Coordinates of C-alpha atoms in Angstrom, one line a residue:
Chain A
M81 CA 138.1 82.5 92.4
M82 CA 140.6 84.4 90.3
V83 CA 140.4 81.9 87.5
D84 CA 136.6 82.2 87.6
E85 CA 136.8 85.9 87.2
I86 CA 139.2 85.6 84.3
R87 CA 136.9 83.1 82.6
K88 CA 134.0 85.5 83.1
V89 CA 136.0 88.1 81.1
G90 CA 135.9 85.7 78.2
V91 CA 132.1 85.2 78.7
F92 CA 131.5 89.0 78.5
I93 CA 133.6 89.3 75.3
K94 CA 131.8 86.4 73.7
R95 CA 128.5 88.0 74.6
D96 CA 129.6 91.3 73.2
F97 CA 130.7 89.8 69.9
R98 CA 127.4 87.9 69.6
I99 CA 125.4 91.1 70.2
L100 CA 127.7 93.0 67.8
F101 CA 127.2 90.6 65.0
T102 CA 123.4 91.0 65.2
Y103 CA 124.0 94.6 64.2
R104 CA 125.8 93.7 61.0
L105 CA 125.1 97.0 59.2
A106 CA 126.3 99.1 62.1
F107 CA 129.3 96.9 62.5
S108 CA 130.4 97.3 58.9
T109 CA 129.6 101.0 58.6
A110 CA 131.7 101.7 61.7
F111 CA 134.8 100.3 59.9
L112 CA 133.8 102.0 56.6
G113 CA 133.6 105.3 58.6
I114 CA 137.2 104.8 59.8
I115 CA 138.4 104.2 56.2
F116 CA 136.6 107.2 54.8
N117 CA 137.9 109.4 57.6
L118 CA 141.4 108.3 56.7
F119 CA 140.9 109.0 53.0
Y120 CA 139.5 112.4 53.8
L121 CA 142.6 113.3 55.8
V122 CA 145.1 111.9 53.4
L123 CA 143.5 113.6 50.4
F124 CA 143.5 116.8 52.5
G125 CA 147.2 116.3 53.0
S126 CA 147.8 115.6 49.4
M127 CA 147.2 119.3 48.8
F128 CA 150.7 119.9 50.2
G129 CA 152.2 117.6 47.5
S130 CA 155.3 115.6 48.3
R131 CA 157.2 118.4 49.9
E132 CA 158.3 118.0 53.5
L133 CA 156.6 120.1 56.0
S134 CA 158.9 121.8 58.5
A135 CA 156.6 121.2 61.5
L136 CA 156.7 117.5 60.7
L137 CA 160.4 117.2 60.3
P138 CA 161.0 115.6 63.7
Y139 CA 158.5 112.9 62.6
G140 CA 160.0 112.3 59.2
G141 CA 158.2 115.1 57.4
D142 CA 155.6 113.0 55.6
F143 CA 152.0 114.2 56.3
I144 CA 150.4 110.9 55.3
S145 CA 152.5 108.9 57.7
Y146 CA 151.8 111.4 60.4
I147 CA 148.1 111.3 59.9
L148 CA 148.1 107.5 59.7
V149 CA 150.0 107.1 63.0
G150 CA 147.8 109.6 64.7
S151 CA 144.7 108.0 63.5
I152 CA 145.9 104.5 64.6
G153 CA 146.9 105.6 68.0
W154 CA 143.9 107.8 68.7
G155 CA 141.4 105.4 67.2
F156 CA 142.8 102.5 69.3
M157 CA 142.8 104.5 72.5
W158 CA 139.3 105.9 72.1
S159 CA 137.7 102.7 71.0
I160 CA 138.7 101.3 74.4
M161 CA 137.4 104.3 76.3
G162 CA 134.3 104.5 74.1
M163 CA 133.6 100.8 74.6
T164 CA 134.1 100.9 78.3
S165 CA 131.8 103.8 79.0
S166 CA 129.2 103.1 76.4
S167 CA 128.9 99.4 77.5
L168 CA 128.4 100.5 81.1
R169 CA 125.9 103.1 80.1
S170 CA 123.9 100.7 77.9
E171 CA 123.8 98.0 80.7
M172 CA 122.3 100.6 83.0
M173 CA 119.9 101.9 80.4
M174 CA 118.7 98.4 79.4
G175 CA 118.5 97.3 83.1
T176 CA 120.9 94.4 82.7
M177 CA 123.4 95.9 85.2
E178 CA 121.3 94.8 88.1
S179 CA 121.0 91.2 86.7
I180 CA 124.8 91.1 86.4
L181 CA 125.4 92.4 89.9
L182 CA 123.1 89.8 91.3
T183 CA 125.5 87.1 90.1
S184 CA 128.4 88.2 92.3
T185 CA 130.5 89.3 89.3
K186 CA 133.1 91.8 90.4
I187 CA 132.8 95.3 88.9
S188 CA 136.5 95.2 88.0
T189 CA 135.9 92.0 86.0
I190 CA 133.1 93.7 84.1
M191 CA 135.3 96.7 83.3
L192 CA 138.3 94.5 82.3
A193 CA 136.0 92.7 79.9
Y194 CA 134.7 96.0 78.4
T195 CA 138.3 97.2 78.0
I196 CA 139.5 94.0 76.3
F197 CA 136.6 94.1 74.0
G198 CA 137.4 97.7 73.2
C199 CA 141.1 96.6 72.6
I200 CA 140.0 93.9 70.2
F201 CA 137.7 96.4 68.4
G202 CA 140.6 98.9 68.3
L203 CA 143.0 96.3 67.0
L204 CA 140.6 95.5 64.2
S205 CA 140.5 99.2 63.3
I206 CA 144.3 99.3 63.4
G207 CA 144.5 96.3 61.1
I208 CA 142.1 98.0 58.7
L209 CA 144.0 101.3 58.8
I210 CA 147.4 99.7 58.4
S211 CA 146.1 97.6 55.4
V212 CA 144.5 100.6 53.7
G213 CA 147.6 102.7 54.5
F214 CA 149.9 100.1 52.9
L215 CA 147.7 99.2 50.0
C216 CA 146.5 102.7 49.0
F217 CA 149.2 105.0 50.1
G218 CA 152.3 102.7 50.4
V219 CA 152.8 103.5 54.1
S220 CA 154.7 100.7 55.9
F221 CA 155.0 100.2 59.7
G222 CA 158.1 98.1 59.3
T223 CA 159.9 100.3 61.8
A224 CA 157.7 99.2 64.7
T225 CA 159.7 97.8 67.6
I226 CA 158.9 96.1 70.9
H227 CA 158.6 99.6 72.3
T228 CA 155.8 100.4 70.0
F229 CA 153.8 97.5 71.4
I230 CA 154.7 98.3 75.0
I231 CA 153.5 101.9 74.4
M232 CA 150.3 100.6 72.8
F233 CA 149.8 98.2 75.7
L234 CA 150.4 101.0 78.3
S235 CA 148.1 103.3 76.4
A236 CA 145.4 100.6 76.5
L237 CA 145.8 100.4 80.3
L238 CA 145.7 104.2 80.5
M239 CA 142.4 104.3 78.5
M240 CA 141.1 101.4 80.7
G241 CA 141.7 103.6 83.7
F242 CA 140.1 106.6 82.0
G243 CA 137.2 104.4 80.9
M244 CA 136.7 103.3 84.5
I245 CA 136.8 106.9 85.8
F246 CA 134.2 107.8 83.1
G247 CA 132.2 104.6 83.9
G248 CA 132.3 105.4 87.7
L249 CA 131.1 109.0 86.9
T250 CA 128.4 107.6 84.7
I251 CA 127.1 105.5 87.5
W252 CA 127.6 108.3 89.9
V253 CA 126.1 111.4 88.1
K254 CA 124.4 109.6 85.2
N255 CA 124.0 112.0 82.3
I256 CA 127.7 112.3 81.5
G257 CA 127.8 110.5 78.1
Q258 CA 127.5 113.7 76.1
V259 CA 130.7 115.0 77.7
A260 CA 132.8 112.3 76.1
P261 CA 133.0 113.7 72.6
L262 CA 133.9 117.1 74.1
I263 CA 136.7 115.6 76.1
Q264 CA 137.8 113.7 73.1
N265 CA 137.9 116.7 70.8
V266 CA 139.7 118.9 73.4
A267 CA 142.2 116.2 74.1
M268 CA 142.8 115.6 70.4
F269 CA 143.6 119.2 70.0
F270 CA 146.5 119.0 72.5
C271 CA 147.8 115.5 71.6
G272 CA 149.3 116.0 68.2
V273 CA 146.9 113.6 66.5
Y274 CA 146.5 115.4 63.2
F275 CA 149.1 118.2 63.7
P276 CA 152.2 118.5 65.9
I277 CA 151.7 120.6 69.0
T278 CA 154.5 122.9 67.8
V279 CA 151.9 124.5 65.4
L280 CA 149.8 125.6 68.4
P281 CA 150.2 129.1 69.7
N282 CA 153.2 129.3 72.2
Y283 CA 150.9 129.8 75.2
L284 CA 148.9 126.7 74.5
Q285 CA 151.8 124.3 73.8
P286 CA 152.6 123.6 77.6
V287 CA 149.0 122.4 78.1
A288 CA 149.8 119.3 76.0
K289 CA 152.2 118.2 78.8
Y290 CA 149.3 117.9 81.2
V291 CA 147.2 115.8 78.8
P292 CA 148.0 112.2 79.5
F293 CA 147.0 111.0 76.0
Y294 CA 149.7 113.2 74.5
Y295 CA 152.4 110.8 75.8
S296 CA 150.7 107.9 74.1
I297 CA 150.5 109.5 70.7
E298 CA 153.9 111.1 70.9
G299 CA 155.5 108.0 72.4
L300 CA 153.9 105.9 69.6
R301 CA 155.4 108.3 66.9
K302 CA 158.8 108.3 68.5
S303 CA 158.9 104.5 68.8
L304 CA 158.3 104.3 65.0
I305 CA 161.2 106.6 64.1
P306 CA 164.3 104.4 64.0
T307 CA 166.6 107.3 64.9
T308 CA 164.9 108.0 68.3
P309 CA 167.3 107.3 71.1
E310 CA 166.1 104.5 73.4
S311 CA 166.4 106.7 76.5
E312 CA 163.8 109.1 75.0
I313 CA 161.4 106.2 74.2
M314 CA 161.9 104.8 77.8
R315 CA 160.9 108.2 79.1
Y316 CA 157.5 107.8 77.4
V317 CA 157.3 104.2 78.6
I318 CA 157.9 105.3 82.2
I319 CA 155.5 108.2 82.1
L320 CA 152.8 106.0 80.6
L321 CA 153.4 103.3 83.2
V322 CA 153.0 105.8 86.0
L323 CA 149.9 107.4 84.4
S324 CA 148.2 104.1 83.6
V325 CA 148.7 102.8 87.2
A326 CA 147.4 106.1 88.6
F327 CA 144.4 106.2 86.2
I328 CA 143.5 102.5 87.0
L329 CA 143.7 103.2 90.7
I330 CA 141.6 106.4 90.4
G331 CA 139.3 104.5 88.1
L332 CA 138.7 101.6 90.5
Y333 CA 138.1 104.1 93.3
T334 CA 135.6 106.1 91.2
L335 CA 133.8 102.9 90.1
H336 CA 133.4 101.7 93.7
K337 CA 132.3 105.1 94.9
G338 CA 129.8 105.4 92.0
L339 CA 128.5 101.9 92.7
S340 CA 128.0 102.4 96.4
K341 CA 126.3 105.7 95.7
A342 CA 124.0 104.1 93.1
K343 CA 123.3 101.3 95.7
K344 CA 122.5 104.0 98.3
D345 CA 120.1 105.9 96.1
G346 CA 118.7 102.9 94.2
S347 CA 119.7 104.2 90.8
L348 CA 121.7 101.2 89.4
A349 CA 119.1 100.5 86.7
F350 CA 118.7 104.1 85.7
Y351 CA 120.7 106.4 83.4
Chain B
M49 CA 115.0 82.1 106.7
I50 CA 114.8 85.8 106.0
V51 CA 115.0 88.3 108.9
A52 CA 114.7 92.0 108.5
D53 CA 115.1 94.1 111.5
N54 CA 114.1 97.8 111.7
L55 CA 114.8 98.2 108.0
T56 CA 114.7 101.8 106.8
K57 CA 115.5 103.4 103.5
T58 CA 115.2 107.1 102.6
F59 CA 115.8 108.6 99.1
T60 CA 116.5 112.1 98.2
R61 CA 114.7 113.3 95.1
K62 CA 114.2 116.6 93.4
N63 CA 110.7 118.0 93.8
K64 CA 108.3 118.5 91.0
K65 CA 109.8 121.8 90.1
G66 CA 113.2 120.0 89.8
K67 CA 114.9 122.3 92.2
K68 CA 114.5 121.6 95.9
K69 CA 115.5 118.2 97.1
E70 CA 113.1 116.4 99.3
R71 CA 113.5 113.3 101.5
I72 CA 111.2 110.3 100.7
V73 CA 110.9 107.6 103.3
A74 CA 110.5 104.5 101.0
V75 CA 110.8 101.9 103.8
D76 CA 110.1 102.9 107.4
H77 CA 111.4 100.7 110.2
I78 CA 110.1 97.4 108.8
N79 CA 110.4 94.1 110.7
L80 CA 110.0 90.8 108.8
K81 CA 110.6 87.2 109.6
I82 CA 110.0 84.8 106.8
N83 CA 110.3 81.1 107.6
K84 CA 111.9 78.4 105.4
G85 CA 109.6 77.1 102.7
E86 CA 107.1 79.9 103.2
I87 CA 105.5 81.9 100.4
F88 CA 105.3 85.4 101.9
G89 CA 103.2 88.0 100.1
L90 CA 104.1 91.7 100.2
I91 CA 101.0 93.7 99.1
G92 CA 100.7 97.4 98.8
P93 CA 99.8 100.2 96.4
N94 CA 102.3 101.5 93.9
G95 CA 105.1 103.3 95.7
A96 CA 104.4 101.6 99.0
G97 CA 108.0 100.3 99.3
K98 CA 107.6 96.7 98.0
T99 CA 110.3 96.9 95.3
T100 CA 112.7 98.9 97.6
T101 CA 112.3 96.2 100.2
I102 CA 113.0 93.4 97.7
K103 CA 116.0 95.3 96.3
M104 CA 117.4 95.7 99.8
L105 CA 116.9 92.0 100.5
S106 CA 118.7 91.1 97.3
T107 CA 121.7 93.4 97.9
L108 CA 120.9 95.8 95.1
I109 CA 120.1 98.7 97.5
L110 CA 121.9 99.4 100.7
P111 CA 119.6 100.0 103.8
D112 CA 120.1 103.2 105.7
E113 CA 119.2 101.6 109.0
G114 CA 118.5 98.2 110.3
S115 CA 119.8 94.8 109.3
I116 CA 118.8 91.9 107.0
T117 CA 120.0 88.3 107.1
V118 CA 119.2 85.9 104.3
N119 CA 119.8 82.3 105.2
G120 CA 122.0 83.6 108.0
F121 CA 124.1 85.9 105.8
D122 CA 124.1 89.7 106.3
V123 CA 123.1 91.5 103.1
V124 CA 125.7 94.2 103.6
H125 CA 128.7 92.3 104.9
D126 CA 128.1 88.9 103.2
A127 CA 126.5 90.2 100.0
E128 CA 128.2 87.6 97.8
K129 CA 126.9 84.7 99.9
V130 CA 123.4 86.2 99.9
R131 CA 123.5 86.4 96.1
N132 CA 124.4 82.7 95.9
N133 CA 121.3 81.9 97.9
I134 CA 118.8 83.9 96.0
G135 CA 117.1 84.1 92.7
V136 CA 115.4 87.4 91.7
L137 CA 112.7 88.1 89.2
A138 CA 112.7 91.8 88.9
G139 CA 109.6 93.9 88.4
E140 CA 110.7 95.1 85.0
F141 CA 111.8 91.5 84.1
T142 CA 112.2 92.2 80.4
R143 CA 114.9 94.7 81.2
S144 CA 116.9 92.0 82.9
L145 CA 117.6 90.1 79.6
Y146 CA 119.7 90.7 76.5
W147 CA 117.1 91.0 73.7
R148 CA 119.8 90.4 71.0
L149 CA 120.8 87.1 72.4
S150 CA 118.8 83.9 72.2
G151 CA 117.0 82.4 75.2
K152 CA 119.7 79.7 75.5
Q153 CA 122.5 82.3 75.1
N154 CA 121.0 84.4 77.9
L155 CA 120.8 81.4 80.2
K156 CA 124.4 80.3 79.4
F157 CA 125.7 83.9 80.0
F158 CA 124.1 84.2 83.4
A159 CA 125.0 80.6 84.3
N160 CA 128.7 81.4 83.6
L161 CA 128.5 84.6 85.7
R162 CA 127.2 82.4 88.5
N163 CA 130.3 80.2 88.1
M164 CA 128.2 77.4 86.8
W165 CA 130.7 76.2 84.1
N166 CA 129.1 72.8 83.5
H167 CA 125.6 74.2 83.0
D168 CA 124.3 72.3 79.9
K169 CA 122.2 69.9 81.9
R170 CA 120.7 72.5 84.2
I171 CA 119.9 74.8 81.2
D172 CA 118.2 72.0 79.3
E173 CA 116.1 71.2 82.5
L174 CA 114.9 74.7 82.8
I175 CA 114.2 75.1 79.1
Q176 CA 112.1 71.9 79.3
L177 CA 110.4 73.0 82.5
F178 CA 109.3 76.3 81.0
G179 CA 108.4 74.9 77.6
L180 CA 110.9 77.0 75.7
K181 CA 112.6 74.2 73.7
K182 CA 111.2 75.3 70.3
Q183 CA 112.4 78.9 70.8
E184 CA 115.6 78.3 72.7
N185 CA 117.8 79.5 69.8
E186 CA 115.6 82.4 68.8
L187 CA 116.6 86.0 69.7
I188 CA 114.4 86.9 72.7
M189 CA 113.4 90.2 70.9
K190 CA 111.1 87.8 69.0
Y191 CA 109.7 86.3 72.2
S192 CA 106.2 87.1 73.4
T193 CA 106.0 88.8 76.8
G194 CA 104.9 85.5 78.4
M195 CA 108.0 83.7 77.0
K196 CA 110.3 86.5 78.2
H197 CA 108.7 86.2 81.5
K198 CA 109.4 82.4 81.7
L199 CA 112.9 83.0 80.6
A200 CA 113.5 85.7 83.2
L201 CA 112.2 83.2 85.8
A202 CA 114.5 80.5 84.4
V203 CA 117.4 82.8 84.8
A204 CA 116.5 83.4 88.4
L205 CA 116.3 79.7 89.0
L206 CA 119.6 78.8 87.3
N207 CA 121.6 78.0 90.5
D208 CA 118.5 76.4 92.1
P209 CA 118.5 79.0 94.9
P210 CA 116.6 78.1 98.1
I211 CA 115.2 81.7 98.2
L212 CA 113.2 83.5 95.5
F213 CA 112.3 87.1 95.3
L214 CA 109.4 87.6 92.9
D215 CA 108.5 91.3 92.2
E216 CA 105.1 91.5 90.4
P217 CA 105.7 88.0 88.9
L218 CA 102.5 87.8 87.0
T219 CA 102.1 91.4 85.8
G220 CA 101.5 91.8 82.1
I221 CA 101.1 88.1 81.1
D222 CA 98.2 86.3 79.7
P223 CA 95.9 84.1 81.9
V224 CA 97.3 80.9 80.4
T225 CA 100.9 81.7 81.2
S226 CA 99.9 83.1 84.6
F227 CA 98.1 79.8 85.3
Q228 CA 101.1 77.8 84.2
L229 CA 103.5 79.8 86.3
K230 CA 101.3 79.6 89.4
N231 CA 101.1 75.9 89.1
L232 CA 104.8 75.6 88.5
I233 CA 105.5 77.6 91.6
K234 CA 102.9 75.8 93.7
N235 CA 104.1 72.3 92.7
M236 CA 107.7 72.5 91.8
F237 CA 109.1 75.2 94.1
R238 CA 107.2 74.3 97.3
D239 CA 110.5 73.7 99.1
K240 CA 111.7 77.3 98.4
T241 CA 111.2 80.3 100.5
I242 CA 109.5 82.9 98.3
I243 CA 108.8 86.6 98.8
W244 CA 106.0 87.5 96.4
A245 CA 105.4 91.3 95.9
S246 CA 102.3 92.3 94.1
H247 CA 99.3 94.6 94.2
N248 CA 97.2 91.9 92.7
L249 CA 95.3 90.7 95.8
Y250 CA 93.8 87.6 94.2
E251 CA 97.1 86.1 93.3
I252 CA 98.6 87.0 96.7
E253 CA 95.6 85.3 98.4
E254 CA 95.9 82.3 96.2
M255 CA 99.6 81.8 96.4
C256 CA 100.8 83.1 99.8
D257 CA 101.0 81.4 103.2
R258 CA 101.4 84.7 105.0
I259 CA 100.9 88.3 103.9
A260 CA 102.2 91.7 104.9
L261 CA 100.4 94.8 103.8
I262 CA 102.9 97.6 103.2
N263 CA 101.8 101.2 102.8
D264 CA 103.9 104.4 102.9
G265 CA 106.9 102.2 103.7
K266 CA 105.3 100.8 106.8
I267 CA 103.9 97.3 107.5
V268 CA 100.3 98.0 108.3
L269 CA 99.0 94.4 108.7
E270 CA 100.6 91.0 108.8
G271 CA 99.3 87.5 109.1
T272 CA 97.8 84.6 107.1
P273 CA 95.0 85.5 104.7
N274 CA 92.5 83.9 107.1
E275 CA 94.0 85.6 110.2
L276 CA 93.8 89.0 108.5
K277 CA 90.2 88.4 107.5
K278 CA 89.2 87.4 111.0
K279 CA 91.2 90.1 112.6
F280 CA 90.1 92.9 110.4
W281 CA 86.6 91.8 109.5
D282 CA 85.0 89.8 112.3
Y283 CA 81.6 89.6 110.6
E284 CA 80.2 88.3 107.4
K285 CA 77.4 89.5 105.2
I286 CA 74.2 87.7 104.2
V287 CA 72.5 89.2 101.2
V288 CA 68.9 88.4 100.4
V289 CA 67.2 89.5 97.2
S290 CA 63.4 89.5 97.4
N291 CA 60.4 91.6 96.3
N292 CA 59.4 91.4 100.0
A293 CA 62.6 92.7 101.4
N294 CA 60.8 94.6 104.2
A295 CA 59.9 91.3 105.8
F296 CA 63.5 91.0 107.1
I297 CA 63.7 94.5 108.6
N298 CA 63.6 93.2 112.2
I299 CA 66.7 91.0 111.9
N300 CA 69.6 92.6 113.8
G301 CA 72.1 94.4 111.5
A302 CA 69.8 94.3 108.4
K303 CA 69.9 97.2 105.9
I304 CA 67.4 97.3 103.0
K305 CA 67.9 99.0 99.7
N306 CA 65.2 98.4 97.1
N307 CA 64.7 94.7 97.0
V308 CA 68.1 93.8 98.5
V309 CA 68.6 93.1 102.2
E310 CA 72.2 93.2 103.5
I311 CA 72.7 91.7 107.0
K312 CA 75.9 92.1 108.9
T313 CA 76.4 89.3 111.3
K314 CA 79.0 87.6 113.5
D315 CA 77.0 84.4 113.7
V316 CA 76.2 83.4 110.2
T317 CA 74.5 80.1 111.1
N318 CA 71.9 81.5 113.4
T319 CA 71.2 84.5 111.2
L320 CA 70.6 82.2 108.3
L321 CA 68.2 80.2 110.4
E322 CA 66.4 83.4 111.3
V323 CA 66.2 84.3 107.6
S324 CA 64.9 80.9 106.6
D325 CA 62.3 81.1 109.4
I326 CA 60.9 84.3 108.1
I327 CA 60.8 82.9 104.5
Q328 CA 58.9 79.9 105.7
K329 CA 56.5 81.7 108.0
K330 CA 55.6 84.5 105.6
N331 CA 55.9 82.3 102.5
I332 CA 58.2 84.8 100.9
K333 CA 59.6 84.3 97.4
V334 CA 63.3 84.8 97.4
E335 CA 65.4 85.3 94.3
E336 CA 68.8 84.9 95.8
I337 CA 70.5 84.3 99.1
K338 CA 74.2 84.4 99.5
T339 CA 76.8 84.9 102.2
I340 CA 79.8 87.2 101.5
K341 CA 83.1 86.6 103.3
P342 CA 85.6 89.4 103.6
T343 CA 88.0 89.6 100.7
L344 CA 91.6 90.6 101.0
E345 CA 90.7 93.5 98.8
E346 CA 88.5 95.0 101.5
I347 CA 91.2 94.4 104.1
F348 CA 93.7 96.0 101.7
M349 CA 91.5 99.1 101.3
A350 CA 90.9 99.3 105.0
G351 CA 94.6 98.8 105.7
V352 CA 95.6 101.5 103.2
K353 CA 93.1 104.0 104.7
T354 CA 94.4 103.5 108.3

């Protein structure tokens, strides 16, 4: 039973890649967009020259490295979230959600498949960003440790949970897709993706502590700085572990609630 | 066997102004008993409750009241077992497929989701059965509606389920495909229990062993096509077309309009003898004589009005 569900995850991912490759232009332009965005930010940063920025001193002081790490972490996390919620939305819009649910496939299997597909997509983006960062700007990620990967993994789980919450709400209240970019932009503001939160006004800085994604980005940065004490990195690991478990549980609950509501009001095939 | 007992479903929808919510009773205390191997027709106008009933039977919508068992399994508590016993061809069948996958890829995908890991033989069988061999590797966005229809039915039949729910199965397809599918269902799937929902009375009459007319969520009539005809229309009509129509005025139940005589009768044989007697005695030239049996359409219209 469990083995069957795991095999089904592979079936979904294979299907998604097949469909993705039929949109060759969209597929390649998505990656081109990532590269152009990176160039845009790095060139923007080049205005500051090679001088160290005081706000970035805790992170090594180099703006290009700062931007690159932020882009990698944020891009990876939101590709998971985006893939999870948009896949669910498009299954409902196309009407294939009902066909899938007629096959006794568990909703958690479906969500896991979307998440893993998002992870793969995110990892491809990371690969591109790292390659461009290294080849064009000489930025190396040689300082990455096992903690970096643990933080990435936990961030993936966190985003899976967030994706499930969003997915559940999508099934539940439908027209919620438009809210995602707003959440993304607001969260980005408080997560230190393109600037450290210390540059925010004093009264706004504490808000970051309540934004779960902050711990992913900040943890990722700290794990890449060789001088960061292990105890500090472990603090981020533990916080992310707790947050990801909580988000997954809330996500599963929201999904099941959304699904039973859609089954009650007959709206599974509508968005 | 499928048994639905006191099945009820109510939806809450916003009214036309989009403000006030109103309750709509889609299915209203329906009772159904469909025997093994039977093709059971659900007829009714648009919005009568056919699709909601099928969705409840196939575990996609939860009933508010009542119970349903499909092959002995409860649709709410044993939903997974129910799903393993059914194949569903949804009303909007083209929406049930991935247009950017080929026909074969669609079949493989849904076979895997049904835990059919060794599916090659079954998929080849279905592709042959529905005549899709040439197009099996083409993206289905290039398929004609008829081909998509066949593929959707093939998906429903992947696990060779004993029960099939077909919602408007012949809507939007050409007469040739329609003929092929009807023959296939009549000849190849005679061992299956089928619920056939449609508002096409002719296909229901042709295909179904028993019929229920559903209107405003309620079952108004139920029985075999012949039973319904007898029950609802216990007379037939004899129509005589003649320039001398007034000669038949004395026959009981006759109505004359221009040169057409319409006679309502419960005893067709004797009335026909009476008509032929008049023709012979008065040497009347008759252009046409025909008897008209009640059609399901008339029963449907009468049922919808009641």
